[in-house]
PDB file of N, CA and C in Angstrom:
ATOM      1  N   UNK A  11       9.701 -10.673  -4.307  1.00  0.00           N
ATOM      2  CA  UNK A  11       9.945  -9.284  -4.602  1.00  0.00           C
ATOM      3  C   UNK A  11      10.560  -8.554  -3.411  1.00  0.00           C
ATOM      4  N   UNK A  12      10.121  -8.871  -2.212  1.00  0.00           N
ATOM      5  CA  UNK A  12      10.694  -8.214  -1.033  1.00  0.00           C
ATOM      6  C   UNK A  12      12.186  -8.506  -0.937  1.00  0.00           C
ATOM      7  N   UNK A  13      12.565  -9.748  -1.185  1.00  0.00           N
ATOM      8  CA  UNK A  13      13.979 -10.106  -1.133  1.00  0.00           C
ATOM      9  C   UNK A  13      14.744  -9.407  -2.260  1.00  0.00           C
ATOM     10  N   UNK A  14      14.198  -9.433  -3.444  1.00  0.00           N
ATOM     11  CA  UNK A  14      14.865  -8.826  -4.596  1.00  0.00           C
ATOM     12  C   UNK A  14      15.071  -7.335  -4.389  1.00  0.00           C
ATOM     13  N   UNK A  15      14.072  -6.666  -3.815  1.00  0.00           N
ATOM     14  CA  UNK A  15      14.144  -5.224  -3.636  1.00  0.00           C
ATOM     15  C   UNK A  15      14.717  -4.825  -2.285  1.00  0.00           C
ATOM     16  N   UNK A  16      15.032  -5.805  -1.446  1.00  0.00           N
ATOM     17  CA  UNK A  16      15.608  -5.510  -0.132  1.00  0.00           C
ATOM     18  C   UNK A  16      14.641  -4.788   0.801  1.00  0.00           C
ATOM     19  N   UNK A  17      13.379  -5.131   0.709  1.00  0.00           N
ATOM     20  CA  UNK A  17      12.359  -4.475   1.524  1.00  0.00           C
ATOM     21  C   UNK A  17      12.111  -5.215   2.831  1.00  0.00           C
ATOM     22  N   UNK A  18      11.741  -4.474   3.844  1.00  0.00           N
ATOM     23  CA  UNK A  18      11.332  -5.072   5.104  1.00  0.00           C
ATOM     24  C   UNK A  18       9.851  -5.418   5.025  1.00  0.00           C
ATOM     25  N   UNK A  19       9.440  -6.381   5.838  1.00  0.00           N
ATOM     26  CA  UNK A  19       8.052  -6.847   5.831  1.00  0.00           C
ATOM     27  C   UNK A  19       7.335  -6.322   7.067  1.00  0.00           C
ATOM     28  N   UNK A  20       6.167  -5.756   6.851  1.00  0.00           N
ATOM     29  CA  UNK A  20       5.241  -5.439   7.933  1.00  0.00           C
ATOM     30  C   UNK A  20       4.083  -6.404   7.740  1.00  0.00           C
ATOM     31  N   UNK A  21       3.976  -7.346   8.634  1.00  0.00           N
ATOM     32  CA  UNK A  21       2.957  -8.390   8.521  1.00  0.00           C
ATOM     33  C   UNK A  21       1.667  -7.914   9.167  1.00  0.00           C
ATOM     34  N   UNK A  22       0.589  -7.901   8.382  1.00  0.00           N
ATOM     35  CA  UNK A  22      -0.723  -7.497   8.867  1.00  0.00           C
ATOM     36  C   UNK A  22      -1.596  -8.740   8.945  1.00  0.00           C
ATOM     37  N   UNK A  23      -2.134  -8.985  10.127  1.00  0.00           N
ATOM     38  CA  UNK A  23      -2.908 -10.202  10.392  1.00  0.00           C
ATOM     39  C   UNK A  23      -4.258  -9.814  10.980  1.00  0.00           C
ATOM     40  N   UNK A  24      -5.317 -10.444  10.497  1.00  0.00           N
ATOM     41  CA  UNK A  24      -6.641 -10.197  11.062  1.00  0.00           C
ATOM     42  C   UNK A  24      -6.657 -10.648  12.516  1.00  0.00           C
ATOM     43  N   UNK A  25      -7.106  -9.774  13.398  1.00  0.00           N
ATOM     44  CA  UNK A  25      -7.138 -10.065  14.833  1.00  0.00           C
ATOM     45  C   UNK A  25      -8.400 -10.864  15.152  1.00  0.00           C
ATOM     46  N   UNK A  26      -8.278 -12.169  15.022  1.00  0.00           N
ATOM     47  CA  UNK A  26      -9.402 -13.077  15.271  1.00  0.00           C
ATOM     48  C   UNK A  26      -8.844 -14.452  15.608  1.00  0.00           C
ATOM     49  N   UNK A  27      -9.726 -15.367  15.880  1.00  0.00           N
ATOM     50  CA  UNK A  27      -9.322 -16.739  16.150  1.00  0.00           C
ATOM     51  C   UNK A  27      -8.495 -17.266  14.972  1.00  0.00           C
ATOM     52  N   UNK A  28      -7.356 -17.861  15.249  1.00  0.00           N
ATOM     53  CA  UNK A  28      -6.490 -18.402  14.207  1.00  0.00           C
ATOM     54  C   UNK A  28      -5.334 -17.494  13.831  1.00  0.00           C
ATOM     55  N   UNK A  29      -5.341 -16.256  14.337  1.00  0.00           N
ATOM     56  CA  UNK A  29      -4.276 -15.340  13.919  1.00  0.00           C
ATOM     57  C   UNK A  29      -2.916 -15.724  14.488  1.00  0.00           C
ATOM     58  N   UNK A  30      -2.886 -16.392  15.634  1.00  0.00           N
ATOM     59  CA  UNK A  30      -1.593 -16.806  16.198  1.00  0.00           C
ATOM     60  C   UNK A  30      -0.882 -17.744  15.242  1.00  0.00           C
ATOM     61  N   UNK A  31      -1.588 -18.749  14.764  1.00  0.00           N
ATOM     62  CA  UNK A  31      -1.022 -19.701  13.821  1.00  0.00           C
ATOM     63  C   UNK A  31      -0.593 -18.990  12.536  1.00  0.00           C
ATOM     64  N   UNK A  32      -1.462 -18.148  12.011  1.00  0.00           N
ATOM     65  CA  UNK A  32      -1.167 -17.398  10.786  1.00  0.00           C
ATOM     66  C   UNK A  32       0.100 -16.568  10.947  1.00  0.00           C
ATOM     67  N   UNK A  33       0.176 -15.821  12.033  1.00  0.00           N
ATOM     68  CA  UNK A  33       1.328 -14.953  12.251  1.00  0.00           C
ATOM     69  C   UNK A  33       2.619 -15.747  12.434  1.00  0.00           C
ATOM     70  N   UNK A  34       2.584 -16.763  13.273  1.00  0.00           N
ATOM     71  CA  UNK A  34       3.797 -17.556  13.530  1.00  0.00           C
ATOM     72  C   UNK A  34       4.315 -18.244  12.275  1.00  0.00           C
ATOM     73  N   UNK A  35       3.420 -18.846  11.508  1.00  0.00           N
ATOM     74  CA  UNK A  35       3.847 -19.531  10.280  1.00  0.00           C
ATOM     75  C   UNK A  35       4.391 -18.546   9.255  1.00  0.00           C
ATOM     76  N   UNK A  36       3.747 -17.399   9.127  1.00  0.00           N
ATOM     77  CA  UNK A  36       4.193 -16.415   8.140  1.00  0.00           C
ATOM     78  C   UNK A  36       5.529 -15.800   8.532  1.00  0.00           C
ATOM     79  N   UNK A  37       5.709 -15.483   9.803  1.00  0.00           N
ATOM     80  CA  UNK A  37       6.993 -14.945  10.261  1.00  0.00           C
ATOM     81  C   UNK A  37       8.091 -15.983  10.045  1.00  0.00           C
ATOM     82  N   UNK A  38       7.820 -17.229  10.383  1.00  0.00           N
ATOM     83  CA  UNK A  38       8.813 -18.292  10.186  1.00  0.00           C
ATOM     84  C   UNK A  38       9.187 -18.439   8.713  1.00  0.00           C
ATOM     85  N   UNK A  39       8.201 -18.437   7.829  1.00  0.00           N
ATOM     86  CA  UNK A  39       8.460 -18.578   6.393  1.00  0.00           C
ATOM     87  C   UNK A  39       9.247 -17.381   5.854  1.00  0.00           C
ATOM     88  N   UNK A  40       8.873 -16.178   6.269  1.00  0.00           N
ATOM     89  CA  UNK A  40       9.581 -14.982   5.809  1.00  0.00           C
ATOM     90  C   UNK A  40      11.032 -14.995   6.253  1.00  0.00           C
ATOM     91  N   UNK A  41      11.248 -15.317   7.515  1.00  0.00           N
ATOM     92  CA  UNK A  41      12.621 -15.352   8.022  1.00  0.00           C
ATOM     93  C   UNK A  41      13.437 -16.461   7.370  1.00  0.00           C
ATOM     94  N   UNK A  42      12.817 -17.582   7.059  1.00  0.00           N
ATOM     95  CA  UNK A  42      13.515 -18.681   6.382  1.00  0.00           C
ATOM     96  C   UNK A  42      13.993 -18.255   5.000  1.00  0.00           C
ATOM     97  N   UNK A  43      13.299 -17.298   4.403  1.00  0.00           N
ATOM     98  CA  UNK A  43      13.697 -16.783   3.086  1.00  0.00           C
ATOM     99  C   UNK A  43      14.661 -15.604   3.197  1.00  0.00           C
ATOM    100  N   UNK A  44      15.070 -15.300   4.427  1.00  0.00           N
ATOM    101  CA  UNK A  44      16.027 -14.223   4.632  1.00  0.00           C
ATOM    102  C   UNK A  44      15.405 -12.844   4.683  1.00  0.00           C
ATOM    103  N   UNK A  45      14.096 -12.767   4.820  1.00  0.00           N
ATOM    104  CA  UNK A  45      13.439 -11.468   4.884  1.00  0.00           C
ATOM    105  C   UNK A  45      13.482 -10.919   6.303  1.00  0.00           C
ATOM    106  N   UNK A  46      13.551  -9.610   6.413  1.00  0.00           N
ATOM    107  CA  UNK A  46      13.502  -8.951   7.706  1.00  0.00           C
ATOM    108  C   UNK A  46      12.052  -8.566   7.988  1.00  0.00           C
ATOM    109  N   UNK A  47      11.467  -9.174   8.997  1.00  0.00           N
ATOM    110  CA  UNK A  47      10.112  -8.823   9.407  1.00  0.00           C
ATOM    111  C   UNK A  47      10.246  -7.666  10.387  1.00  0.00           C
ATOM    112  N   UNK A  48       9.753  -6.511   9.996  1.00  0.00           N
ATOM    113  CA  UNK A  48       9.935  -5.281  10.770  1.00  0.00           C
ATOM    114  C   UNK A  48       8.934  -5.149  11.908  1.00  0.00           C
ATOM    115  N   UNK A  49       7.679  -5.558  11.649  1.00  0.00           N
ATOM    116  CA  UNK A  49       6.645  -5.390  12.663  1.00  0.00           C
ATOM    117  C   UNK A  49       5.457  -6.284  12.349  1.00  0.00           C
ATOM    118  N   UNK A  50       4.647  -6.473  13.353  1.00  0.00           N
ATOM    119  CA  UNK A  50       3.423  -7.262  13.232  1.00  0.00           C
ATOM    120  C   UNK A  50       2.256  -6.374  13.642  1.00  0.00           C
ATOM    121  N   UNK A  51       1.243  -6.306  12.779  1.00  0.00           N
ATOM    122  CA  UNK A  51       0.071  -5.477  13.041  1.00  0.00           C
ATOM    123  C   UNK A  51      -1.166  -6.363  13.037  1.00  0.00           C
ATOM    124  N   UNK A  52      -1.841  -6.408  14.172  1.00  0.00           N
ATOM    125  CA  UNK A  52      -3.124  -7.111  14.241  1.00  0.00           C
ATOM    126  C   UNK A  52      -4.193  -6.097  13.897  1.00  0.00           C
ATOM    127  N   UNK A  53      -5.025  -6.406  12.928  1.00  0.00           N
ATOM    128  CA  UNK A  53      -6.043  -5.462  12.504  1.00  0.00           C
ATOM    129  C   UNK A  53      -7.435  -5.963  12.835  1.00  0.00           C
ATOM    130  N   UNK A  54      -8.242  -5.072  13.343  1.00  0.00           N
ATOM    131  CA  UNK A  54      -9.630  -5.394  13.666  1.00  0.00           C
ATOM    132  C   UNK A  54     -10.450  -5.302  12.391  1.00  0.00           C
ATOM    133  N   UNK A  55     -11.322  -6.269  12.165  1.00  0.00           N
ATOM    134  CA  UNK A  55     -12.098  -6.335  10.933  1.00  0.00           C
ATOM    135  C   UNK A  55     -13.482  -5.721  11.052  1.00  0.00           C
ATOM    136  N   UNK A  56     -13.917  -5.444  12.269  1.00  0.00           N
ATOM    137  CA  UNK A  56     -15.240  -4.864  12.478  1.00  0.00           C
ATOM    138  C   UNK A  56     -15.294  -4.213  13.846  1.00  0.00           C
ATOM    139  N   UNK A  57     -16.415  -3.602  14.141  1.00  0.00           N
ATOM    140  CA  UNK A  57     -16.620  -2.989  15.458  1.00  0.00           C
ATOM    141  C   UNK A  57     -17.206  -3.979  16.462  1.00  0.00           C
ATOM    142  N   UNK A  58     -17.312  -5.232  16.082  1.00  0.00           N
ATOM    143  CA  UNK A  58     -17.893  -6.227  16.986  1.00  0.00           C
ATOM    144  C   UNK A  58     -17.119  -6.274  18.296  1.00  0.00           C
ATOM    145  N   UNK A  59     -17.847  -6.622  19.334  1.00  0.00           N
ATOM    146  CA  UNK A  59     -17.221  -6.742  20.649  1.00  0.00           C
ATOM    147  C   UNK A  59     -16.090  -7.765  20.610  1.00  0.00           C
ATOM    148  N   UNK A  60     -15.075  -7.507  21.414  1.00  0.00           N
ATOM    149  CA  UNK A  60     -13.930  -8.416  21.479  1.00  0.00           C
ATOM    150  C   UNK A  60     -14.351  -9.753  22.076  1.00  0.00           C
ATOM    151  N   UNK A  61     -13.721 -10.814  21.588  1.00  0.00           N
ATOM    152  CA  UNK A  61     -13.926 -12.126  22.187  1.00  0.00           C
ATOM    153  C   UNK A  61     -12.618 -12.529  22.859  1.00  0.00           C
ATOM    154  N   UNK A  62     -12.553 -13.743  23.356  1.00  0.00           N
ATOM    155  CA  UNK A  62     -11.361 -14.185  24.084  1.00  0.00           C
ATOM    156  C   UNK A  62     -10.113 -14.080  23.212  1.00  0.00           C
ATOM    157  N   UNK A  63     -10.216 -14.455  21.933  1.00  0.00           N
ATOM    158  CA  UNK A  63      -9.032 -14.416  21.079  1.00  0.00           C
ATOM    159  C   UNK A  63      -8.566 -12.979  20.856  1.00  0.00           C
ATOM    160  N   UNK A  64      -9.471 -12.062  20.538  1.00  0.00           N
ATOM    161  CA  UNK A  64      -9.043 -10.686  20.286  1.00  0.00           C
ATOM    162  C   UNK A  64      -8.554  -9.993  21.552  1.00  0.00           C
ATOM    163  N   UNK A  65      -8.998 -10.464  22.685  1.00  0.00           N
ATOM    164  CA  UNK A  65      -8.516  -9.887  23.943  1.00  0.00           C
ATOM    165  C   UNK A  65      -7.123 -10.368  24.315  1.00  0.00           C
ATOM    166  N   UNK A  66      -6.688 -11.501  23.775  1.00  0.00           N
ATOM    167  CA  UNK A  66      -5.411 -12.090  24.178  1.00  0.00           C
ATOM    168  C   UNK A  66      -4.385 -12.232  23.053  1.00  0.00           C
ATOM    169  N   UNK A  67      -4.774 -12.041  21.810  1.00  0.00           N
ATOM    170  CA  UNK A  67      -3.858 -12.282  20.688  1.00  0.00           C
ATOM    171  C   UNK A  67      -2.588 -11.446  20.757  1.00  0.00           C
ATOM    172  N   UNK A  68      -2.725 -10.155  21.008  1.00  0.00           N
ATOM    173  CA  UNK A  68      -1.544  -9.287  21.009  1.00  0.00           C
ATOM    174  C   UNK A  68      -0.565  -9.686  22.110  1.00  0.00           C
ATOM    175  N   UNK A  69      -1.058  -9.898  23.302  1.00  0.00           N
ATOM    176  CA  UNK A  69      -0.190 -10.285  24.427  1.00  0.00           C
ATOM    177  C   UNK A  69       0.505 -11.611  24.127  1.00  0.00           C
ATOM    178  N   UNK A  70      -0.236 -12.550  23.585  1.00  0.00           N
ATOM    179  CA  UNK A  70       0.333 -13.868  23.283  1.00  0.00           C
ATOM    180  C   UNK A  70       1.412 -13.764  22.206  1.00  0.00           C
ATOM    181  N   UNK A  71       1.148 -12.995  21.150  1.00  0.00           N
ATOM    182  CA  UNK A  71       2.152 -12.842  20.097  1.00  0.00           C
ATOM    183  C   UNK A  71       3.395 -12.132  20.597  1.00  0.00           C
ATOM    184  N   UNK A  72       3.216 -11.178  21.479  1.00  0.00           N
ATOM    185  CA  UNK A  72       4.393 -10.514  22.052  1.00  0.00           C
ATOM    186  C   UNK A  72       5.223 -11.485  22.888  1.00  0.00           C
ATOM    187  N   UNK A  73       4.572 -12.442  23.532  1.00  0.00           N
ATOM    188  CA  UNK A  73       5.304 -13.464  24.297  1.00  0.00           C
ATOM    189  C   UNK A  73       5.992 -14.452  23.363  1.00  0.00           C
ATOM    190  N   UNK A  74       5.327 -14.842  22.283  1.00  0.00           N
ATOM    191  CA  UNK A  74       5.875 -15.835  21.361  1.00  0.00           C
ATOM    192  C   UNK A  74       6.938 -15.254  20.425  1.00  0.00           C
ATOM    193  N   UNK A  75       6.827 -13.964  20.123  1.00  0.00           N
ATOM    194  CA  UNK A  75       7.774 -13.292  19.231  1.00  0.00           C
ATOM    195  C   UNK A  75       8.293 -12.022  19.914  1.00  0.00           C
ATOM    196  N   UNK A  76       9.048 -12.178  20.987  1.00  0.00           N
ATOM    197  CA  UNK A  76       9.449 -11.009  21.785  1.00  0.00           C
ATOM    198  C   UNK A  76      10.364 -10.030  21.049  1.00  0.00           C
ATOM    199  N   UNK A  77      11.007 -10.482  19.987  1.00  0.00           N
ATOM    200  CA  UNK A  77      11.906  -9.611  19.233  1.00  0.00           C
ATOM    201  C   UNK A  77      11.188  -8.814  18.152  1.00  0.00           C
ATOM    202  N   UNK A  78       9.889  -9.019  18.003  1.00  0.00           N
ATOM    203  CA  UNK A  78       9.138  -8.396  16.922  1.00  0.00           C
ATOM    204  C   UNK A  78       8.146  -7.374  17.488  1.00  0.00           C
ATOM    205  N   UNK A  79       8.312  -6.098  17.152  1.00  0.00           N
ATOM    206  CA  UNK A  79       7.356  -5.099  17.610  1.00  0.00           C
ATOM    207  C   UNK A  79       5.960  -5.416  17.067  1.00  0.00           C
ATOM    208  N   UNK A  80       4.948  -5.195  17.890  1.00  0.00           N
ATOM    209  CA  UNK A  80       3.586  -5.519  17.470  1.00  0.00           C
ATOM    210  C   UNK A  80       2.601  -4.506  18.046  1.00  0.00           C
ATOM    211  N   UNK A  81       1.514  -4.288  17.310  1.00  0.00           N
ATOM    212  CA  UNK A  81       0.446  -3.417  17.785  1.00  0.00           C
ATOM    213  C   UNK A  81      -0.879  -3.888  17.191  1.00  0.00           C
ATOM    214  N   UNK A  82      -1.945  -3.314  17.700  1.00  0.00           N
ATOM    215  CA  UNK A  82      -3.278  -3.593  17.177  1.00  0.00           C
ATOM    216  C   UNK A  82      -3.784  -2.343  16.473  1.00  0.00           C
ATOM    217  N   UNK A  83      -4.232  -2.498  15.237  1.00  0.00           N
ATOM    218  CA  UNK A  83      -4.775  -1.391  14.459  1.00  0.00           C
ATOM    219  C   UNK A  83      -6.293  -1.481  14.514  1.00  0.00           C
ATOM    220  N   UNK A  84      -6.962  -0.408  14.920  1.00  0.00           N
ATOM    221  CA  UNK A  84      -8.412  -0.472  15.108  1.00  0.00           C
ATOM    222  C   UNK A  84      -9.183  -0.519  13.793  1.00  0.00           C
ATOM    223  N   UNK A  85     -10.426  -0.920  13.890  1.00  0.00           N
ATOM    224  CA  UNK A  85     -11.320  -0.876  12.738  1.00  0.00           C
ATOM    225  C   UNK A  85     -11.563   0.589  12.376  1.00  0.00           C
ATOM    226  N   UNK A  86     -11.512   0.889  11.079  1.00  0.00           N
ATOM    227  CA  UNK A  86     -11.756   2.244  10.591  1.00  0.00           C
ATOM    228  C   UNK A  86     -12.955   2.179   9.649  1.00  0.00           C
ATOM    229  N   UNK A  87     -13.999   2.949   9.971  1.00  0.00           N
ATOM    230  CA  UNK A  87     -15.228   2.944   9.166  1.00  0.00           C
ATOM    231  C   UNK A  87     -14.991   3.363   7.723  1.00  0.00           C
ATOM    232  N   UNK A  88     -14.119   4.335   7.515  1.00  0.00           N
ATOM    233  CA  UNK A  88     -13.875   4.883   6.178  1.00  0.00           C
ATOM    234  C   UNK A  88     -12.428   4.607   5.783  1.00  0.00           C
ATOM    235  N   UNK A  89     -12.137   3.427   5.243  1.00  0.00           N
ATOM    236  CA  UNK A  89     -10.744   3.063   4.956  1.00  0.00           C
ATOM    237  C   UNK A  89     -10.073   3.917   3.882  1.00  0.00           C
ATOM    238  N   UNK A  90     -10.826   4.756   3.180  1.00  0.00           N
ATOM    239  CA  UNK A  90     -10.210   5.655   2.185  1.00  0.00           C
ATOM    240  C   UNK A  90      -9.996   7.058   2.735  1.00  0.00           C
ATOM    241  N   UNK A  91     -10.366   7.247   3.984  1.00  0.00           N
ATOM    242  CA  UNK A  91     -10.206   8.543   4.643  1.00  0.00           C
ATOM    243  C   UNK A  91      -8.798   8.596   5.249  1.00  0.00           C
ATOM    244  N   UNK A  92      -7.917   9.311   4.569  1.00  0.00           N
ATOM    245  CA  UNK A  92      -6.510   9.368   4.972  1.00  0.00           C
ATOM    246  C   UNK A  92      -6.353   9.938   6.379  1.00  0.00           C
ATOM    247  N   UNK A  93      -7.153  10.917   6.722  1.00  0.00           N
ATOM    248  CA  UNK A  93      -7.058  11.509   8.062  1.00  0.00           C
ATOM    249  C   UNK A  93      -7.465  10.502   9.136  1.00  0.00           C
ATOM    250  N   UNK A  94      -8.527   9.744   8.861  1.00  0.00           N
ATOM    251  CA  UNK A  94      -8.973   8.731   9.824  1.00  0.00           C
ATOM    252  C   UNK A  94      -7.909   7.646   9.984  1.00  0.00           C
ATOM    253  N   UNK A  95      -7.291   7.251   8.882  1.00  0.00           N
ATOM    254  CA  UNK A  95      -6.238   6.236   8.949  1.00  0.00           C
ATOM    255  C   UNK A  95      -5.016   6.752   9.702  1.00  0.00           C
ATOM    256  N   UNK A  96      -4.650   8.002   9.457  1.00  0.00           N
ATOM    257  CA  UNK A  96      -3.508   8.587  10.169  1.00  0.00           C
ATOM    258  C   UNK A  96      -3.798   8.678  11.662  1.00  0.00           C
ATOM    259  N   UNK A  97      -5.017   9.054  12.016  1.00  0.00           N
ATOM    260  CA  UNK A  97      -5.389   9.130  13.430  1.00  0.00           C
ATOM    261  C   UNK A  97      -5.343   7.744  14.070  1.00  0.00           C
ATOM    262  N   UNK A  98      -5.809   6.741  13.346  1.00  0.00           N
ATOM    263  CA  UNK A  98      -5.766   5.367  13.863  1.00  0.00           C
ATOM    264  C   UNK A  98      -4.323   4.896  14.026  1.00  0.00           C
ATOM    265  N   UNK A  99      -3.456   5.255  13.081  1.00  0.00           N
ATOM    266  CA  UNK A  99      -2.043   4.876  13.175  1.00  0.00           C
ATOM    267  C   UNK A  99      -1.399   5.503  14.404  1.00  0.00           C
ATOM    268  N   UNK A 100      -1.721   6.769  14.666  1.00  0.00           N
ATOM    269  CA  UNK A 100      -1.175   7.434  15.865  1.00  0.00           C
ATOM    270  C   UNK A 100      -1.731   6.789  17.136  1.00  0.00           C
ATOM    271  N   UNK A 101      -3.041   6.558  17.162  1.00  0.00           N
ATOM    272  CA  UNK A 101      -3.679   6.006  18.363  1.00  0.00           C
ATOM    273  C   UNK A 101      -3.185   4.597  18.681  1.00  0.00           C
ATOM    274  N   UNK A 102      -2.894   3.810  17.653  1.00  0.00           N
ATOM    275  CA  UNK A 102      -2.457   2.428  17.860  1.00  0.00           C
ATOM    276  C   UNK A 102      -0.968   2.314  18.157  1.00  0.00           C
ATOM    277  N   UNK A 103      -0.218   3.370  17.868  1.00  0.00           N
ATOM    278  CA  UNK A 103       1.233   3.323  18.032  1.00  0.00           C
ATOM    279  C   UNK A 103       1.954   2.828  16.798  1.00  0.00           C
ATOM    280  N   UNK A 104       1.218   2.571  15.718  1.00  0.00           N
ATOM    281  CA  UNK A 104       1.834   2.069  14.484  1.00  0.00           C
ATOM    282  C   UNK A 104       2.828   3.064  13.920  1.00  0.00           C
ATOM    283  N   UNK A 105       2.521   4.348  13.985  1.00  0.00           N
ATOM    284  CA  UNK A 105       3.448   5.343  13.451  1.00  0.00           C
ATOM    285  C   UNK A 105       4.793   5.287  14.174  1.00  0.00           C
ATOM    286  N   UNK A 106       4.779   5.172  15.496  1.00  0.00           N
ATOM    287  CA  UNK A 106       6.033   5.083  16.282  1.00  0.00           C
ATOM    288  C   UNK A 106       6.745   3.749  16.050  1.00  0.00           C
ATOM    289  N   UNK A 107       5.962   2.714  15.856  1.00  0.00           N
ATOM    290  CA  UNK A 107       6.508   1.376  15.661  1.00  0.00           C
ATOM    291  C   UNK A 107       7.378   1.297  14.406  1.00  0.00           C
ATOM    292  N   UNK A 108       7.011   2.083  13.382  1.00  0.00           N
ATOM    293  CA  UNK A 108       7.699   2.007  12.103  1.00  0.00           C
ATOM    294  C   UNK A 108       8.804   3.033  11.933  1.00  0.00           C
ATOM    295  N   UNK A 109       8.978   3.911  12.923  1.00  0.00           N
ATOM    296  CA  UNK A 109      10.060   4.885  12.827  1.00  0.00           C
ATOM    297  C   UNK A 109      11.403   4.169  13.000  1.00  0.00           C
ATOM    298  N   UNK A 110      12.445   4.696  12.324  1.00  0.00           N
ATOM    299  CA  UNK A 110      13.766   4.068  12.451  1.00  0.00           C
ATOM    300  C   UNK A 110      14.337   4.179  13.844  1.00  0.00           C
TER     301      UNK A 110
END
């Protein structure tokens, strides 16, 4: 559908162990199909303390995919709260990342 409608892809990946593999394979598959991957967003799934993978995933992905803008989106307690989501988007830089 993305190809048919000419849409860009914003890839959202859970920021945890294994996300590097997930992100790299998905970006490769999307690009192989001629899709434009616009950005990569690592999302936190809980308020749990960061571990080694969550502390290094963003930096590593930026090194492995230097042409792809990337950010980390924080955990939001109330995912239906539009104001909280907008504040998280501003704080993470996601809003700036997606501007033309």
